Amino acid sequence: MNQKKFGKALLCVPLLSAWLLAYTPASAHAESTTAVAHTITVTGKGEIRVKPDTAYIQLGLTTTGKTAREAQQKNAAGFESIRKALATFKIAETDIQTVRYSTSPDYSWEDNKQTLKGYQVEQMVSIKYRDLNRVGELLDQATAAGANRIDNVTFTSEKLDTYRMDATDRAIDNARLKADRMATRAGVKINTILAISDGSTPSVIYPIRNTEVMAASMKDAASPSSQLSPGELVIEDYVTVTYGY
């Protein structure tokens, strides 16, 4: 074949390809489009309710003095008493962490004039405590020893990772239940999972108060011990799943 004829043959190749694409059966395009369109997408919810097994307590001491050194010495002495009180509850050193320590000037305003009164020292610790029945007693003992700040008491669980996985399992089951119901109602049958994704990061966790225990505590107001109600924790998770049919 001479060079001129070979060039003409090459020119015919793209024309032939265009002709083949133009005359591809419509059914092939329809099958591809239909396969993608046959989907059901749902969001499943999983919920776990559990009792807390751990309390996080933030308490501390605020002291004042004419000088920063005096305020710090008062704080150190006061916290030594608090630590001795906490020692009776057999709390590990690793479960007590200082979360705030500050020294600041203490001013007063008189006749539109700022006057230095002295200095203030604040020290706060976070305590991890597992005997939930004695949390109120711990607070009372710490206060009796000198603590004048109780900022927060939070109830949680050391098994949250396991509970989150359980909530995820329930969310997946819930998603399938929804999808099966939709498919049955539509007269089709699910045959595969095309995509699945976590719907919430991190999982939602919130406490629920035990109202019966709270009411009992209020009636027993004359009790010498503070009473706290751990209630229960609700762990929620969501997943989004796309099914094919």
Coordinates of C-alpha atoms in Angstrom, one line a residue:
M1 CA 0.0 0.0 0.0
N2 CA 1.5 3.4 -1.0
Q3 CA 1.7 6.3 1.5
K4 CA -1.3 8.1 0.0
K5 CA -3.7 5.1 0.4
F6 CA -2.4 4.4 3.9
G7 CA -3.2 7.9 5.0
K8 CA -6.8 7.6 3.7
A9 CA -7.2 4.3 5.6
L10 CA -6.2 6.1 8.9
L11 CA -8.8 8.8 8.2
C12 CA -11.5 6.2 8.0
V13 CA -10.8 4.8 11.6
P14 CA -12.4 7.7 13.6
L15 CA -15.3 7.8 11.2
L16 CA -15.9 4.1 11.7
S17 CA -15.7 4.5 15.5
A18 CA -18.2 7.4 15.5
W19 CA -20.6 5.3 13.3
L20 CA -20.4 2.4 15.8
L21 CA -21.1 4.6 18.8
A22 CA -24.0 6.2 17.0
Y23 CA -25.6 2.8 16.2
T24 CA -25.0 1.2 19.6
P25 CA -28.3 -0.4 20.7
A26 CA -30.3 1.9 23.0
S27 CA -30.9 -1.1 25.3
A28 CA -27.3 -1.1 26.4
H29 CA -27.5 2.5 27.5
A30 CA -30.8 1.9 29.2
E31 CA -29.4 -1.1 31.1
S32 CA -26.5 1.0 32.4
T33 CA -28.7 3.9 33.5
T34 CA -31.3 1.6 35.0
A35 CA -28.7 -0.2 37.1
V36 CA -27.5 3.1 38.7
A37 CA -31.1 4.3 39.3
H38 CA -32.2 1.2 41.2
T39 CA -31.2 2.3 44.7
I40 CA -32.7 2.9 48.1
T41 CA -30.8 5.2 50.5
V42 CA -31.8 5.3 54.2
T43 CA -30.4 6.6 57.5
G44 CA -30.4 4.2 60.4
K45 CA -30.4 5.1 64.1
G46 CA -28.9 3.0 66.9
E47 CA -29.4 3.8 70.6
I48 CA -27.9 2.2 73.8
R49 CA -28.9 3.1 77.3
V50 CA -26.4 2.2 80.1
K51 CA -25.6 3.1 83.7
P52 CA -22.6 5.2 84.3
D53 CA -19.6 3.6 86.1
T54 CA -17.3 6.6 86.5
A55 CA -17.6 10.1 87.9
Y56 CA -15.4 13.1 87.0
I57 CA -15.4 15.7 89.8
Q58 CA -13.8 19.1 89.5
L59 CA -13.2 20.8 92.9
G60 CA -10.7 23.2 94.3
L61 CA -9.7 26.0 96.6
T62 CA -9.5 29.8 96.2
T63 CA -7.4 31.7 98.7
T64 CA -6.5 35.3 99.2
G65 CA -3.6 37.2 100.8
K66 CA -2.0 40.6 101.0
T67 CA 0.9 39.2 98.9
A68 CA 1.0 36.6 96.2
R69 CA 3.3 34.5 98.4
E70 CA 0.8 34.6 101.3
A71 CA -2.1 33.6 99.1
Q72 CA 0.0 30.7 97.7
Q73 CA 1.0 29.5 101.1
K74 CA -2.6 29.5 102.3
N75 CA -3.6 27.6 99.2
A76 CA -0.8 25.0 99.6
A77 CA -1.8 24.4 103.2
G78 CA -5.5 24.2 102.4
F79 CA -4.9 21.7 99.6
E80 CA -2.8 19.5 101.8
S81 CA -5.9 19.1 104.0
I82 CA -8.0 18.4 100.9
R83 CA -5.6 15.7 99.7
K84 CA -5.6 14.0 103.1
A85 CA -9.4 13.9 102.9
L86 CA -9.3 12.4 99.4
A87 CA -6.7 9.8 100.5
T88 CA -9.4 8.2 102.7
F89 CA -11.3 7.3 99.5
K90 CA -8.3 5.4 98.2
I91 CA -8.1 7.4 94.9
A92 CA -5.0 6.6 92.9
E93 CA -2.6 9.5 92.2
T94 CA -3.1 9.0 88.5
D95 CA -6.8 9.7 88.9
I96 CA -6.2 13.2 90.4
Q97 CA -5.0 15.9 88.0
T98 CA -4.5 19.6 88.4
V99 CA -6.5 21.3 85.7
R100 CA -6.0 24.9 86.8
Y101 CA -3.6 26.9 89.0
S102 CA -3.5 30.7 88.8
T103 CA -2.3 33.7 90.8
S104 CA -3.8 37.1 90.1
P105 CA -4.1 40.5 91.7
D106 CA -7.3 41.3 93.5
Y107 CA -8.6 44.8 93.0
S108 CA -11.4 46.9 94.4
W109 CA -13.1 50.0 93.1
E110 CA -13.6 52.9 95.5
D111 CA -14.5 56.5 94.4
N112 CA -13.8 55.6 90.8
K113 CA -10.3 54.5 91.8
Q114 CA -8.7 51.0 91.4
T115 CA -7.0 49.8 94.6
L116 CA -5.0 46.7 95.0
K117 CA -6.4 44.7 97.9
G118 CA -4.1 41.7 97.6
Y119 CA -3.7 38.6 95.6
Q120 CA -5.9 35.5 94.8
V121 CA -4.8 32.0 94.1
E122 CA -7.1 29.4 92.6
Q123 CA -6.3 25.7 92.3
M124 CA -8.6 23.2 90.7
V125 CA -8.3 19.4 90.4
S126 CA -10.1 16.8 88.3
I127 CA -10.8 13.6 90.2
K128 CA -11.8 10.3 88.5
Y129 CA -13.8 8.2 90.9
R130 CA -15.5 4.9 90.3
D131 CA -17.6 4.3 93.5
L132 CA -20.7 6.3 92.5
N133 CA -22.4 5.5 95.7
R134 CA -19.9 7.6 97.6
V135 CA -19.6 10.7 95.3
G136 CA -21.8 12.8 97.6
E137 CA -19.7 11.7 100.6
L138 CA -16.5 12.6 98.8
L139 CA -17.8 16.1 98.1
D140 CA -18.8 16.6 101.7
Q141 CA -15.4 15.4 103.0
A142 CA -13.5 17.6 100.6
T143 CA -15.6 20.7 101.5
A144 CA -15.1 19.9 105.2
A145 CA -11.4 19.8 104.6
G146 CA -11.4 23.3 103.0
A147 CA -12.5 23.0 99.4
N148 CA -14.6 26.1 98.5
R149 CA -15.1 25.4 94.8
I150 CA -17.0 22.5 93.2
D151 CA -17.2 23.4 89.5
N152 CA -18.6 20.2 88.0
V153 CA -19.6 16.6 88.5
T154 CA -20.0 14.5 85.3
F155 CA -21.0 10.8 85.1
T156 CA -19.7 8.7 82.3
S157 CA -18.5 5.2 81.5
E158 CA -15.1 3.6 80.8
K159 CA -16.8 1.3 78.3
L160 CA -17.9 4.0 75.9
D161 CA -16.0 2.6 72.9
T162 CA -17.8 -0.8 73.3
Y163 CA -21.1 0.9 73.7
R164 CA -20.5 3.1 70.6
M165 CA -19.9 0.0 68.6
D166 CA -23.1 -1.6 69.9
A167 CA -25.0 1.6 68.9
T168 CA -23.4 1.4 65.4
D169 CA -24.6 -2.2 65.1
R170 CA -28.1 -1.2 66.0
A171 CA -28.0 1.7 63.5
I172 CA -27.1 -0.7 60.7
D173 CA -29.9 -3.1 61.7
N174 CA -32.3 -0.2 61.8
A175 CA -31.2 1.0 58.3
R176 CA -31.8 -2.5 56.8
L177 CA -35.2 -2.6 58.5
K178 CA -36.2 0.7 56.9
A179 CA -34.9 -0.3 53.5
D180 CA -36.6 -3.7 53.5
R181 CA -39.9 -2.0 54.4
M182 CA -39.6 0.5 51.7
A183 CA -38.6 -2.1 49.1
T184 CA -41.5 -4.4 50.1
R185 CA -43.9 -1.4 49.8
A186 CA -42.5 -0.6 46.4
G187 CA -42.7 -4.3 45.3
V188 CA -39.0 -4.8 44.8
K189 CA -36.3 -6.8 46.6
I190 CA -32.9 -5.6 47.9
N191 CA -30.0 -7.6 46.6
T192 CA -26.9 -5.7 47.5
I193 CA -25.3 -2.9 49.5
L194 CA -23.7 -0.2 47.4
A195 CA -22.4 2.2 50.0
I196 CA -22.4 2.7 53.8
S197 CA -21.1 5.6 55.8
D198 CA -21.0 6.7 59.4
G199 CA -23.6 9.4 60.0
S200 CA -22.2 11.0 63.2
T201 CA -18.7 11.6 64.4
P202 CA -18.4 11.3 67.3
S203 CA -21.4 9.4 68.5
V204 CA -23.9 11.4 70.5
I205 CA -23.7 10.8 74.3
Y206 CA -25.9 12.5 76.8
P207 CA -27.0 11.8 80.4
I208 CA -30.6 11.1 81.5
R209 CA -31.5 11.9 85.1
N210 CA -33.1 9.3 87.2
T211 CA -36.2 11.3 88.4
E212 CA -37.2 8.8 91.0
V213 CA -33.8 9.0 92.7
M214 CA -33.8 12.8 92.4
A215 CA -37.2 13.0 94.1
A216 CA -36.0 10.7 96.9
S217 CA -33.0 12.9 97.4
M218 CA -35.1 16.0 97.7
K219 CA -37.3 14.4 100.4
D220 CA -34.2 13.3 102.3
A221 CA -32.9 16.9 102.4
A222 CA -32.1 16.6 106.2
S223 CA -29.5 13.9 105.4
P224 CA -25.9 15.0 106.4
S225 CA -24.5 13.7 103.1
S226 CA -24.9 15.3 99.7
Q227 CA -26.8 13.0 97.3
L228 CA -26.1 12.9 93.5
S229 CA -28.0 10.8 90.9
P230 CA -25.9 9.2 88.2
G231 CA -29.0 8.4 86.1
E232 CA -28.2 6.8 82.8
L233 CA -26.3 7.5 79.6
V234 CA -27.8 7.4 76.1
I235 CA -25.3 6.6 73.3
E236 CA -26.6 7.3 69.8
D237 CA -25.1 6.6 66.4
Y238 CA -26.3 7.0 62.8
V239 CA -25.3 5.3 59.5
T240 CA -26.4 6.1 56.0
V241 CA -26.7 3.1 53.7
T242 CA -27.4 2.8 50.0
Y243 CA -28.9 -0.5 48.8
G244 CA -29.4 -1.8 45.3
Y245 CA -32.4 -3.7 44.0

